Short mmCIF file of C-alpha atoms in Angstrom, two decimals:
data_model
loop_
_atom_site.label_atom_id
_atom_site.label_comp_id
_atom_site.label_asym_id
_atom_site.label_seq_id
_atom_site.Cartn_x
_atom_site.Cartn_y
_atom_site.Cartn_z
CA UNK A 288 -1.75 -6.55 5.15
CA UNK A 289 1.26 -4.62 4.00
CA UNK A 290 2.53 -5.22 0.49
CA UNK A 291 5.50 -4.22 -1.62
CA UNK A 292 3.22 -3.74 -4.63
CA UNK A 293 4.20 -0.53 -6.42
CA UNK A 294 6.19 0.64 -3.41
CA UNK A 295 9.37 1.07 -5.44
CA UNK A 296 10.43 2.09 -8.95
CA UNK A 297 13.43 1.55 -11.16
CA UNK A 298 14.56 5.00 -12.25
CA UNK A 299 18.02 4.48 -13.72
CA UNK A 300 19.69 1.87 -15.89
CA UNK A 301 23.30 1.64 -17.04
CA UNK A 302 25.37 -0.83 -18.99
CA UNK A 303 28.95 -1.12 -20.17
CA UNK A 304 29.96 -2.36 -23.57
CA UNK A 305 30.12 -6.15 -23.79
CA UNK A 306 33.41 -7.84 -24.60
CA UNK A 307 34.85 -11.10 -25.76
CA UNK A 308 38.38 -11.44 -27.14
CA UNK A 309 40.64 -9.91 -25.86
CA UNK A 310 38.41 -8.96 -22.93
CA UNK A 311 37.38 -5.75 -21.26
CA UNK A 312 40.82 -4.77 -20.03
CA UNK A 313 39.09 -3.57 -16.87
CA UNK A 314 38.67 -5.09 -13.45
CA UNK A 315 35.24 -6.46 -12.59
CA UNK A 316 34.90 -3.62 -10.10
CA UNK A 317 35.76 -1.03 -12.75
CA UNK A 318 33.16 -2.47 -15.10
CA UNK A 319 30.49 -2.25 -12.40
CA UNK A 320 31.55 1.27 -11.42
CA UNK A 321 31.20 2.36 -15.04
CA UNK A 322 27.73 0.81 -15.29
CA UNK A 323 26.78 2.40 -11.94
CA UNK A 324 27.85 5.87 -13.05
CA UNK A 325 25.79 5.44 -16.22
CA UNK A 326 22.74 4.31 -14.21
CA UNK A 327 23.06 7.27 -11.85
CA UNK A 328 23.33 9.66 -14.81
CA UNK A 329 20.41 7.96 -16.59
CA UNK A 330 18.26 8.56 -13.51
CA UNK A 331 19.24 12.23 -13.40
CA UNK A 332 20.78 11.76 -9.96
CA UNK A 333 24.09 12.66 -8.38
CA UNK A 334 26.36 10.16 -6.67
CA UNK A 335 25.63 11.89 -3.38
CA UNK A 336 21.97 10.85 -3.73
CA UNK A 337 22.89 7.15 -3.54
CA UNK A 338 22.59 5.90 0.02
CA UNK A 339 21.84 2.21 -0.43
CA UNK A 340 23.68 -0.61 -2.18
CA UNK A 341 22.89 -4.19 -3.09
CA UNK A 342 26.34 -5.76 -3.09
CA UNK A 343 26.90 -8.01 -6.12
CA UNK A 344 27.74 -11.71 -5.74
CA UNK A 345 31.28 -11.11 -6.97
CA UNK A 346 33.71 -8.40 -7.98
CA UNK A 347 33.42 -5.80 -5.25
CA UNK A 348 32.47 -5.10 -1.66
CA UNK A 349 30.19 -2.39 -0.28
CA UNK A 350 33.33 -0.58 0.81
CA UNK A 351 34.80 -0.80 -2.70
CA UNK A 352 31.71 0.74 -4.27
CA UNK A 353 31.30 3.52 -1.72
CA UNK A 354 34.97 4.49 -1.76
CA UNK A 355 35.29 4.48 -5.55
CA UNK A 356 32.02 6.15 -6.43
CA UNK A 357 32.27 8.73 -3.64
CA UNK A 358 29.20 7.64 -1.66
CA UNK A 359 29.90 9.51 1.55
CA UNK A 360 26.80 8.47 3.46
CA UNK A 361 25.98 4.84 2.73
CA UNK A 362 23.03 4.02 4.97
CA UNK A 363 22.36 0.43 3.96
CA UNK A 364 24.22 -2.38 2.21
CA UNK A 365 23.33 -6.05 1.88
CA UNK A 366 24.13 -8.98 -0.36
CA UNK A 367 21.80 -11.62 -1.79
CA UNK A 368 23.70 -14.85 -2.42
CA UNK A 369 21.62 -16.45 -5.14
CA UNK A 370 24.02 -16.56 -8.07
CA UNK A 371 22.25 -15.46 -11.25
CA UNK A 372 19.00 -15.07 -9.33
CA UNK A 373 20.61 -12.35 -7.21
CA UNK A 374 19.92 -9.27 -9.39
CA UNK A 375 16.14 -9.81 -9.50
CA UNK A 376 16.04 -10.93 -5.87
CA UNK A 377 18.01 -7.80 -5.02
CA UNK A 378 15.14 -5.75 -6.48
CA UNK A 379 12.99 -7.25 -3.74
CA UNK A 380 15.43 -6.26 -1.02
CA UNK A 381 15.93 -2.81 -2.55
CA UNK A 382 12.15 -2.32 -2.64
CA UNK A 383 11.89 -3.28 1.03
CA UNK A 384 14.65 -0.83 1.85
CA UNK A 385 13.18 2.21 0.09
CA UNK A 386 9.59 1.40 1.07
CA UNK A 387 10.62 1.47 4.71
CA UNK A 388 12.75 4.59 4.50
CA UNK A 389 15.96 2.77 5.33
CA UNK A 390 17.59 4.32 2.28
CA UNK A 391 16.23 6.53 -0.52
CA UNK A 392 18.16 5.54 -3.64
CA UNK A 393 19.54 2.02 -3.84
CA UNK A 394 22.19 1.09 -6.41
CA UNK A 395 22.01 -2.50 -7.72
CA UNK A 396 25.07 -3.43 -9.82
CA UNK A 397 26.32 -6.71 -11.29
CA UNK A 398 29.06 -7.65 -13.72
CA UNK A 399 32.13 -9.71 -14.33
CA UNK A 400 34.90 -10.71 -16.64
CA UNK A 401 33.10 -13.89 -17.63
CA UNK A 402 35.28 -14.18 -20.73
CA UNK A 403 38.72 -12.93 -19.74
CA UNK A 404 38.54 -13.82 -16.06
CA UNK A 405 37.92 -17.19 -14.49
CA UNK A 406 35.31 -19.05 -16.50
CA UNK A 407 32.62 -21.26 -15.09
CA UNK A 408 34.29 -24.40 -16.34
CA UNK A 409 37.53 -23.44 -14.60
CA UNK A 410 35.92 -23.15 -11.19
CA UNK A 411 38.20 -24.07 -8.29
CA UNK A 412 37.45 -26.40 -5.41
CA UNK A 413 37.33 -23.43 -3.06
CA UNK A 414 34.87 -21.60 -5.34
CA UNK A 415 32.62 -24.64 -5.53
CA UNK A 416 32.57 -24.85 -1.75
CA UNK A 417 31.91 -21.13 -1.37
CA UNK A 418 29.27 -20.74 -4.07
CA UNK A 419 27.46 -24.06 -4.00
CA UNK A 420 28.28 -25.75 -0.72
CA UNK A 421 29.86 -28.91 0.55
CA UNK A 422 27.55 -31.28 -1.33
CA UNK A 423 28.92 -30.07 -4.64
CA UNK A 424 32.46 -30.04 -3.28
CA UNK A 425 32.52 -33.51 -1.72
CA UNK A 426 29.87 -35.52 -3.58
CA UNK A 427 29.84 -34.04 -7.12
CA UNK A 428 33.35 -32.79 -7.81
CA UNK A 429 35.06 -36.20 -7.37
CA UNK A 430 33.02 -37.33 -10.40
CA UNK A 431 33.77 -34.29 -12.53
CA UNK A 432 30.25 -32.93 -12.08
CA UNK A 433 31.43 -29.39 -11.53
CA UNK A 434 30.07 -27.14 -14.28
CA UNK A 435 26.65 -25.58 -14.88
CA UNK A 436 25.90 -27.30 -18.23
CA UNK A 437 26.39 -30.65 -16.49
CA UNK A 438 24.23 -29.82 -13.48
CA UNK A 439 21.32 -28.54 -15.50
CA UNK A 440 21.46 -30.99 -18.37
CA UNK A 441 20.57 -33.88 -16.04
CA UNK A 442 17.29 -32.03 -15.44
CA UNK A 443 16.89 -31.35 -19.16
CA UNK A 444 17.39 -34.99 -20.06
CA UNK A 445 14.84 -36.17 -17.52
CA UNK A 446 12.33 -33.57 -18.74
CA UNK A 447 12.87 -34.71 -22.34
CA UNK A 448 12.13 -38.25 -21.15
CA UNK A 449 9.13 -37.53 -18.93
CA UNK A 450 7.42 -35.07 -21.29
CA UNK A 451 8.80 -36.04 -24.71
CA UNK A 452 10.35 -32.58 -25.00
CA UNK A 453 12.14 -32.54 -28.38
CA UNK A 454 15.50 -30.85 -29.05
CA UNK A 455 13.67 -28.48 -31.37
CA UNK A 456 11.99 -26.92 -28.32
CA UNK A 457 15.38 -25.96 -26.94
CA UNK A 458 16.40 -24.87 -30.42
CA UNK A 459 13.41 -22.53 -30.67
CA UNK A 460 14.73 -20.69 -27.63
CA UNK A 461 18.24 -20.40 -29.03
CA UNK A 462 16.86 -19.19 -32.37
CA UNK A 463 14.56 -16.59 -30.74
CA UNK A 464 17.33 -15.10 -28.63
CA UNK A 465 19.66 -14.97 -31.62
CA UNK A 466 16.98 -13.31 -33.73
CA UNK A 467 16.45 -10.63 -31.10
CA UNK A 468 20.18 -10.03 -30.74
CA UNK A 469 20.16 -8.76 -34.32
CA UNK A 470 18.29 -5.69 -33.03
CA UNK A 471 20.67 -5.03 -30.12
CA UNK A 472 23.52 -2.72 -31.03
CA UNK A 473 25.76 -4.17 -28.35
CA UNK A 474 24.94 -7.85 -28.81
CA UNK A 475 27.93 -10.14 -29.24
CA UNK A 476 25.96 -12.23 -31.74
CA UNK A 477 24.67 -9.33 -33.82
CA UNK A 478 25.31 -10.09 -37.46
CA UNK A 479 25.42 -13.83 -36.82
CA UNK A 480 21.95 -15.23 -37.41
CA UNK A 481 21.11 -18.78 -36.31
CA UNK A 482 18.72 -21.25 -37.91
CA UNK A 483 17.21 -24.38 -36.41
CA UNK A 484 19.44 -26.37 -38.75
CA UNK A 485 22.51 -24.57 -37.38
CA UNK A 486 21.31 -25.30 -33.86
CA UNK A 487 20.76 -29.01 -34.46
CA UNK A 488 24.14 -29.31 -36.19
CA UNK A 489 26.07 -27.77 -33.31
CA UNK A 490 28.28 -30.08 -31.28
CA UNK A 491 27.62 -31.57 -27.89
CA UNK A 492 28.90 -29.77 -24.83
CA UNK A 493 27.22 -31.83 -22.15
CA UNK A 494 24.52 -33.90 -23.84
CA UNK A 495 21.66 -33.09 -24.19
CA UNK A 496 23.18 -29.58 -24.32
CA UNK A 497 24.72 -28.55 -27.59
CA UNK A 498 26.96 -25.54 -28.10
CA UNK A 499 24.01 -23.29 -28.94
CA UNK A 500 22.13 -24.32 -25.79
CA UNK A 501 24.83 -22.56 -23.78
CA UNK A 502 25.04 -18.90 -22.88
CA UNK A 503 27.93 -16.68 -23.91
CA UNK A 504 31.05 -16.08 -21.88
CA UNK A 505 31.47 -12.32 -21.89
CA UNK A 506 32.87 -9.39 -19.94
CA UNK A 507 30.60 -6.53 -18.92
CA UNK A 508 28.40 -5.00 -16.26
CA UNK A 509 25.03 -3.35 -15.74
CA UNK A 510 23.29 -1.54 -12.90
CA UNK A 511 19.92 -0.10 -11.90
CA UNK A 512 18.72 2.44 -9.35
CA UNK A 513 15.66 1.81 -7.14
CA UNK A 514 13.74 4.49 -5.27
CA UNK A 515 10.23 5.30 -4.02
CA UNK A 516 7.40 6.24 -6.42
CA UNK A 517 7.30 9.76 -4.94
CA UNK A 518 10.97 10.33 -5.66
CA UNK A 519 10.63 8.63 -9.04
CA UNK A 520 7.88 11.03 -10.12
CA UNK A 521 10.16 13.97 -9.32
CA UNK A 522 12.71 12.67 -11.84
CA UNK A 523 11.63 13.78 -15.30
CA UNK A 524 13.99 11.99 -17.69
CA UNK A 525 12.09 8.74 -18.11
CA UNK A 526 8.82 7.09 -17.19
CA UNK A 527 9.17 5.46 -13.76
CA UNK A 528 8.96 1.68 -13.93
CA UNK A 529 7.14 0.11 -11.00
CA UNK A 530 8.13 -3.04 -9.16
CA UNK A 531 4.56 -4.32 -8.96
CA UNK A 532 5.30 -7.84 -7.83
CA UNK A 533 8.53 -9.47 -6.74
CA UNK A 534 9.56 -12.66 -4.99
CA UNK A 535 12.43 -15.07 -4.54
CA UNK A 536 12.26 -18.81 -4.07
CA UNK A 537 14.57 -21.64 -3.16
CA UNK A 538 14.42 -25.26 -4.28
CA UNK A 539 14.48 -28.03 -1.70
CA UNK A 540 17.05 -29.05 -0.84
CA UNK A 541 18.84 -26.09 -2.37
CA UNK A 542 22.35 -27.54 -2.13
CA UNK A 543 21.65 -30.89 -3.82
CA UNK A 544 20.20 -30.75 -7.32
CA UNK A 545 19.69 -34.52 -7.62
CA UNK A 546 17.95 -35.41 -4.34
CA UNK A 547 14.74 -33.46 -4.74
CA UNK A 548 11.41 -35.19 -4.27
CA UNK A 549 10.41 -33.54 -7.56
CA UNK A 550 13.32 -32.60 -9.79
CA UNK A 551 11.36 -29.92 -11.62
CA UNK A 552 10.17 -27.94 -8.61
CA UNK A 553 12.60 -25.04 -8.47
CA UNK A 554 12.80 -21.72 -6.68
CA UNK A 555 10.64 -20.07 -9.32
CA UNK A 556 7.86 -22.59 -8.72
CA UNK A 557 7.40 -21.04 -5.30
CA UNK A 558 8.22 -17.44 -6.23
CA UNK A 559 5.99 -16.97 -9.27
CA UNK A 560 2.53 -17.28 -7.64
CA UNK A 561 3.67 -14.98 -4.85
CA UNK A 562 4.81 -12.29 -7.25
CA UNK A 563 1.64 -12.53 -9.36
CA UNK A 564 -0.54 -12.30 -6.26
CA UNK A 565 1.31 -9.19 -5.16
CA UNK A 566 1.05 -7.59 -8.60
CA UNK A 567 -2.60 -8.50 -9.05
CA UNK A 568 -1.86 -9.63 -12.61
CA UNK A 569 -0.73 -12.94 -13.98
CA UNK A 570 1.27 -14.50 -16.77
CA UNK A 571 -1.51 -13.86 -19.29
CA UNK A 572 -1.06 -10.12 -18.74
CA UNK A 573 2.63 -9.96 -19.63
CA UNK A 574 3.64 -8.13 -22.80
CA UNK A 575 7.08 -9.75 -22.72
CA UNK A 576 9.28 -11.87 -20.47
CA UNK A 577 13.02 -11.56 -19.92
CA UNK A 578 13.88 -15.06 -18.73
CA UNK A 579 17.27 -15.95 -17.32
CA UNK A 580 18.80 -18.03 -20.08
CA UNK A 581 22.00 -19.60 -18.83
CA UNK A 582 20.92 -22.57 -20.96
CA UNK A 583 17.96 -23.12 -23.24
CA UNK A 584 16.24 -25.73 -21.10
CA UNK A 585 16.27 -23.42 -18.10
CA UNK A 586 14.17 -21.01 -20.17
CA UNK A 587 11.71 -23.76 -21.06
CA UNK A 588 11.52 -24.85 -17.44
CA UNK A 589 10.98 -21.31 -16.18
CA UNK A 590 8.26 -20.71 -18.79
CA UNK A 591 6.48 -23.70 -17.29
CA UNK A 592 7.16 -22.93 -13.64
CA UNK A 593 6.25 -19.25 -14.09
CA UNK A 594 2.84 -20.41 -15.22
CA UNK A 595 2.86 -19.50 -18.91
CA UNK A 596 1.87 -23.11 -19.55
CA UNK A 597 1.54 -26.31 -17.58
CA UNK A 598 4.59 -28.37 -16.72
CA UNK A 599 5.51 -30.51 -19.68
CA UNK A 600 3.81 -28.22 -22.19
CA UNK A 601 6.75 -25.87 -22.76
CA UNK A 602 7.63 -27.41 -26.11
CA UNK A 603 4.20 -26.58 -27.45
CA UNK A 604 4.38 -23.09 -26.02
CA UNK A 605 7.67 -22.03 -27.62
CA UNK A 606 7.10 -23.25 -31.16
CA UNK A 607 6.00 -21.35 -34.27
CA UNK A 608 7.63 -18.08 -33.23
CA UNK A 609 5.47 -17.63 -30.13
CA UNK A 610 8.44 -16.40 -28.11
CA UNK A 611 9.81 -14.13 -30.82
CA UNK A 612 9.08 -10.44 -31.30
CA UNK A 613 5.59 -10.29 -32.77
CA UNK A 614 4.62 -13.56 -31.05
CA UNK A 615 2.33 -14.01 -28.07
CA UNK A 616 5.16 -13.75 -25.53
CA UNK A 617 8.43 -12.27 -26.81
CA UNK A 618 11.27 -13.40 -24.57
CA UNK A 619 14.73 -11.94 -24.10
CA UNK A 620 14.17 -9.08 -26.50
CA UNK A 621 17.82 -8.02 -26.14
CA UNK A 622 19.14 -11.44 -27.10
CA UNK A 623 19.66 -12.65 -23.56
CA UNK A 624 22.64 -14.43 -22.09
CA UNK A 625 22.52 -16.72 -25.09
CA UNK A 626 23.09 -14.09 -27.77
CA UNK A 627 23.61 -10.58 -26.36
CA UNK A 628 25.95 -11.01 -23.39
CA UNK A 629 26.06 -12.84 -20.06
CA UNK A 630 25.83 -10.12 -17.43
CA UNK A 631 24.54 -12.38 -14.65
CA UNK A 632 20.91 -11.43 -15.25
CA UNK A 633 21.20 -7.70 -14.72
CA UNK A 634 20.65 -6.90 -18.40
CA UNK A 635 17.35 -8.76 -18.25
CA UNK A 636 16.26 -6.05 -15.84
CA UNK A 637 17.69 -3.14 -17.86
CA UNK A 638 16.03 -4.51 -21.00
CA UNK A 639 12.68 -4.87 -19.25
CA UNK A 640 12.93 -1.26 -18.09
CA UNK A 641 13.89 -0.11 -21.58
CA UNK A 642 10.87 -1.91 -23.06
CA UNK A 643 8.49 -0.44 -20.51
CA UNK A 644 9.93 3.04 -21.05
CA UNK A 645 9.21 2.48 -24.77
CA UNK A 646 12.86 3.20 -25.53
CA UNK A 647 13.75 -0.15 -27.09
CA UNK A 648 14.03 1.07 -30.69
CA UNK A 649 13.77 -1.58 -33.40
CA UNK A 650 12.98 -4.28 -30.89
CA UNK A 651 10.25 -2.39 -29.02
CA UNK A 652 7.25 -4.47 -27.98
CA UNK A 653 4.55 -2.07 -29.03
CA UNK A 654 2.68 -0.47 -26.19
CA UNK A 655 4.31 -2.65 -23.53
CA UNK A 656 2.84 -1.94 -20.10
CA UNK A 657 3.71 -5.03 -18.07
CA UNK A 658 6.62 -7.40 -18.28
CA UNK A 659 8.26 -10.17 -16.38
CA UNK A 660 11.90 -10.67 -15.52
CA UNK A 661 13.33 -13.78 -13.90
CA UNK A 662 16.58 -14.85 -12.34
CA UNK A 663 18.05 -18.35 -12.00
CA UNK A 664 21.05 -19.20 -9.90
CA UNK A 665 23.12 -21.94 -8.36
CA UNK A 666 21.12 -25.20 -8.22
CA UNK A 667 17.79 -23.62 -9.12
CA UNK A 668 17.39 -20.58 -6.90
CA UNK A 669 14.75 -18.42 -8.50
CA UNK A 670 13.54 -14.85 -8.53
CA UNK A 671 10.84 -13.06 -10.45
CA UNK A 672 9.68 -9.48 -10.80
CA UNK A 673 6.56 -8.11 -12.45
CA UNK A 674 7.44 -4.64 -13.74
CA UNK A 675 4.85 -2.15 -14.99
CA UNK A 676 4.42 1.39 -16.22
CA UNK A 677 1.42 3.44 -15.13
CA UNK B 18 37.61 -54.10 -7.08
CA UNK B 19 40.76 -52.29 -8.05
CA UNK B 20 40.47 -48.87 -9.63
CA UNK B 21 39.73 -49.11 -13.33
CA UNK B 22 41.12 -45.78 -14.26
CA UNK B 23 44.30 -45.33 -12.29
CA UNK B 24 47.11 -47.06 -10.57
CA UNK B 25 47.78 -46.37 -6.95
CA UNK B 26 49.85 -43.29 -6.30
CA UNK B 27 49.07 -41.21 -9.35
CA UNK B 28 45.40 -40.45 -8.91
CA UNK B 29 45.01 -36.80 -9.85
CA UNK B 30 41.25 -36.24 -9.77
CA UNK B 31 39.61 -34.21 -6.99
CA UNK B 32 38.94 -36.16 -3.82
CA UNK B 33 36.31 -35.64 -1.15
CA UNK B 34 37.39 -34.23 2.20
CA UNK B 35 36.99 -36.93 4.81
CA UNK B 36 35.62 -34.75 7.58
CA UNK B 37 32.62 -35.15 9.84
CA UNK B 38 29.68 -37.17 8.53
CA UNK B 39 31.16 -37.07 5.03
CA UNK B 40 34.23 -38.81 6.41
CA UNK B 41 31.98 -41.43 8.00
CA UNK B 42 30.10 -42.04 4.74
CA UNK B 43 33.31 -42.52 2.79
CA UNK B 44 34.67 -44.61 5.68
CA UNK B 45 31.98 -47.20 4.97
CA UNK B 46 32.86 -47.13 1.28
CA UNK B 47 36.46 -47.88 2.17
CA UNK B 48 35.12 -51.05 3.83
CA UNK B 49 33.20 -51.68 0.60
CA UNK B 50 29.84 -51.05 2.21
CA UNK B 51 27.34 -48.56 0.84
CA UNK B 52 25.36 -47.10 3.71
CA UNK B 53 23.05 -44.16 4.08
CA UNK B 54 21.66 -42.35 7.07
CA UNK B 55 18.34 -43.86 8.13
CA UNK B 56 16.26 -41.99 10.66
CA UNK B 57 15.65 -43.98 13.84
CA UNK B 58 12.56 -41.86 14.43
CA UNK B 59 10.60 -42.37 11.21
CA UNK B 60 12.71 -44.70 9.09
CA UNK B 61 13.40 -42.15 6.33
CA UNK B 62 16.56 -42.81 4.30
CA UNK B 63 18.60 -39.76 3.37
CA UNK B 64 21.61 -38.68 1.36
CA UNK B 65 23.77 -36.52 1.53
CA UNK B 66 24.40 -36.79 5.29
CA UNK B 67 22.51 -34.25 7.40
CA UNK B 68 22.28 -33.50 11.12
CA UNK B 69 18.50 -33.78 11.28
CA UNK B 70 15.79 -35.80 9.56
CA UNK B 71 13.97 -33.43 7.20
CA UNK B 72 10.83 -35.58 7.47
CA UNK B 73 10.36 -35.75 11.26
CA UNK B 74 13.03 -33.54 12.81
CA UNK B 75 14.71 -36.34 14.73
CA UNK B 76 18.45 -36.17 15.35
CA UNK B 77 18.59 -39.93 15.74
CA UNK B 78 19.96 -41.97 12.85
CA UNK B 79 22.00 -45.02 11.97
CA UNK B 80 24.22 -45.93 9.03
CA UNK B 81 21.91 -48.44 7.39
CA UNK B 82 23.28 -50.73 4.72
CA UNK B 83 21.95 -50.30 1.21
CA UNK B 84 21.15 -53.20 -1.06
CA UNK B 85 23.51 -51.52 -3.51
CA UNK B 86 20.87 -51.83 -6.19
CA UNK B 87 19.32 -48.95 -8.04
CA UNK B 88 18.34 -47.64 -11.43
CA UNK B 89 19.51 -44.89 -13.73
CA UNK B 90 17.33 -41.84 -13.12
CA UNK B 91 19.05 -39.38 -15.45
CA UNK B 92 22.50 -38.48 -16.73
CA UNK B 93 24.60 -36.06 -18.72
CA UNK B 94 27.30 -36.96 -21.18
CA UNK B 95 30.25 -34.60 -21.05
CA UNK B 96 31.82 -34.12 -24.46
CA UNK B 97 33.74 -30.94 -23.76
CA UNK B 98 36.09 -31.20 -20.77
CA UNK B 99 34.89 -29.02 -17.90
CA UNK B 100 37.69 -29.81 -15.47
CA UNK B 101 41.43 -30.32 -16.02
CA UNK B 102 41.29 -33.73 -14.31
CA UNK B 103 38.43 -35.07 -16.41
CA UNK B 104 39.62 -34.88 -19.98
CA UNK B 105 38.86 -38.38 -21.26
CA UNK B 106 35.65 -37.50 -23.05
CA UNK B 107 32.97 -38.45 -23.64
CA UNK B 108 32.03 -39.68 -20.20
CA UNK B 109 28.73 -39.74 -18.39
CA UNK B 110 27.85 -38.48 -14.96
CA UNK B 111 24.88 -40.46 -13.78
CA UNK B 112 22.18 -40.00 -11.18
CA UNK B 113 21.38 -43.37 -9.59
CA UNK B 114 18.16 -43.77 -7.63
CA UNK B 115 18.77 -46.43 -4.98
CA UNK B 116 16.11 -48.95 -4.00
CA UNK B 117 15.94 -47.25 -0.59
CA UNK B 118 15.20 -43.84 -2.13
CA UNK B 119 18.36 -41.71 -1.98
CA UNK B 120 19.96 -40.62 -5.24
CA UNK B 121 23.71 -40.72 -5.80
CA UNK B 122 25.85 -38.84 -8.33
CA UNK B 123 28.38 -41.22 -9.83
CA UNK B 124 29.83 -42.95 -12.87
CA UNK B 125 28.78 -46.18 -14.59
CA UNK B 126 31.66 -48.50 -15.36
CA UNK B 127 31.68 -50.89 -18.30
CA UNK B 128 28.77 -49.46 -20.26
CA UNK B 129 29.30 -47.04 -23.13
CA UNK B 130 27.57 -43.69 -23.08
CA UNK B 131 25.44 -44.67 -26.07
CA UNK B 132 24.01 -47.67 -24.20
CA UNK B 133 22.70 -45.78 -21.18
CA UNK B 134 18.95 -45.73 -20.76
CA UNK B 135 16.37 -44.58 -18.26
CA UNK B 136 15.65 -47.05 -15.45
CA UNK B 137 18.59 -49.23 -16.44
CA UNK B 138 19.20 -51.49 -13.41
CA UNK B 139 22.59 -51.02 -11.78
CA UNK B 140 24.51 -52.23 -8.76
CA UNK B 141 27.25 -50.59 -6.75
CA UNK B 142 30.92 -51.35 -7.16
CA UNK B 143 33.72 -49.95 -5.06
CA UNK B 144 36.63 -48.17 -6.70
CA UNK B 145 39.63 -47.80 -4.39
CA UNK B 146 41.07 -44.74 -6.08
CA UNK B 147 43.64 -44.04 -3.33
CA UNK B 148 44.61 -45.83 -0.12
CA UNK B 149 42.31 -43.45 1.75
CA UNK B 150 39.42 -42.93 -0.62
CA UNK B 151 36.99 -45.36 -2.19
CA UNK B 152 34.32 -44.06 -4.57
CA UNK B 153 30.95 -45.73 -5.05
CA UNK B 154 30.47 -46.38 -8.75
CA UNK B 155 27.96 -48.54 -10.57
CA UNK B 156 27.68 -51.18 -13.24
CA UNK B 157 24.80 -52.52 -15.22
CA UNK B 158 23.09 -55.41 -13.46
CA UNK B 159 20.80 -58.18 -14.62
CA UNK B 160 17.70 -56.44 -13.36
#
């Protein structure tokens, strides 16, 4: 049987600065071009080496990227439409592409003006139709059920009922991400520590979500470069980081978050075992996990569905600092979407690479050799990659 | 019942598009009947409308009438407005599990957000928000 295990490496990472008020002052495309140039330089490559592109979910077309960057011979371009799960799922497609010789160096960018551009809560009817489908447009929107904190908090509330998950479990996730952001030079929430008391005192957004359950609205972009292990070994700047296991998964039905036979079975439920099987290692082998944290409960749910604990046991897993640096499974060591910046999941990948390169500075997980990164999008699309260094 | 929130002619909230099977579903609501697709092959009830039965693959179905009774499965209470047409906060968006199985996203009328509880019995009411569109909403029932 063929496998994608260790058939591709991440060799370059790039990020912009992250912005809130007054915004980046750049187009979303410009942000992503800047991050792409930095990733190409970080890899020690030239623009002319890039011959593959994973087109981001918003902000630019394949043609835009090729024309602006000067990619004269683009041999492959494709788009994965999985919202915030797209960056990690795009690693899977990029790995397939380089492993089969369709392209040699694939650029994977993502970014947006999530602060100064159109915000999630200002989504238009046309955007709802395009991104989420006609169920959301015709059956949810007439009731004002149009924004991510609303969609996901109905799952959170049911989980809190079925498994007696306390608000402090969600708070532990917010507190951990904020703690880690203090070690990230670029984090929006650096210098603004958060206690459990602060968390519990924050106001409702969409109950049971409080303000500090919600990720940041920020401008910025990030990008990575994927190539084969042979080409990666020829680049001498950094340790190559292997895509050892990768998978995407889709909930059923994907377009209707309320009519699922089991509300807690999400894309990741299907993707995680597949990725572990490919990698030949499991959750117990991970030195860290960068978990897509659009909201706190989604982190708890993914911890459960990714197999770090049984469903319903997430609250016990996250307490007592277990998910903080120095704990048994540090999560979101850069601060995540909750406290560093919301770059659609791409910075979860760049941070995982930085940790595995042992270039994470004050927030380095000592001796990290294997780590997990997840993506979450739309109504529970999921993606998961097991990254390793040799 | 008449709309509780608006008077005819000035309804400004987003409306469904009455096309295809969605138009048929809302057409029954306009007649104040809550119906769902029921597979004529295996009897499976489904919502939202689909071309095929996901259980047996049959393309045969009928609009079967629901009892209108269900229970509160979960909900969210919006405190911060997320849409320019829905600014009267707090308000709850509820997930109702019907007796026949399908779940419906809706509002509960006449019960404050603090009084909502899991498995609260509810029954459908019909809110004629415009001359063309009726929304299925719910109210607490005796159980």
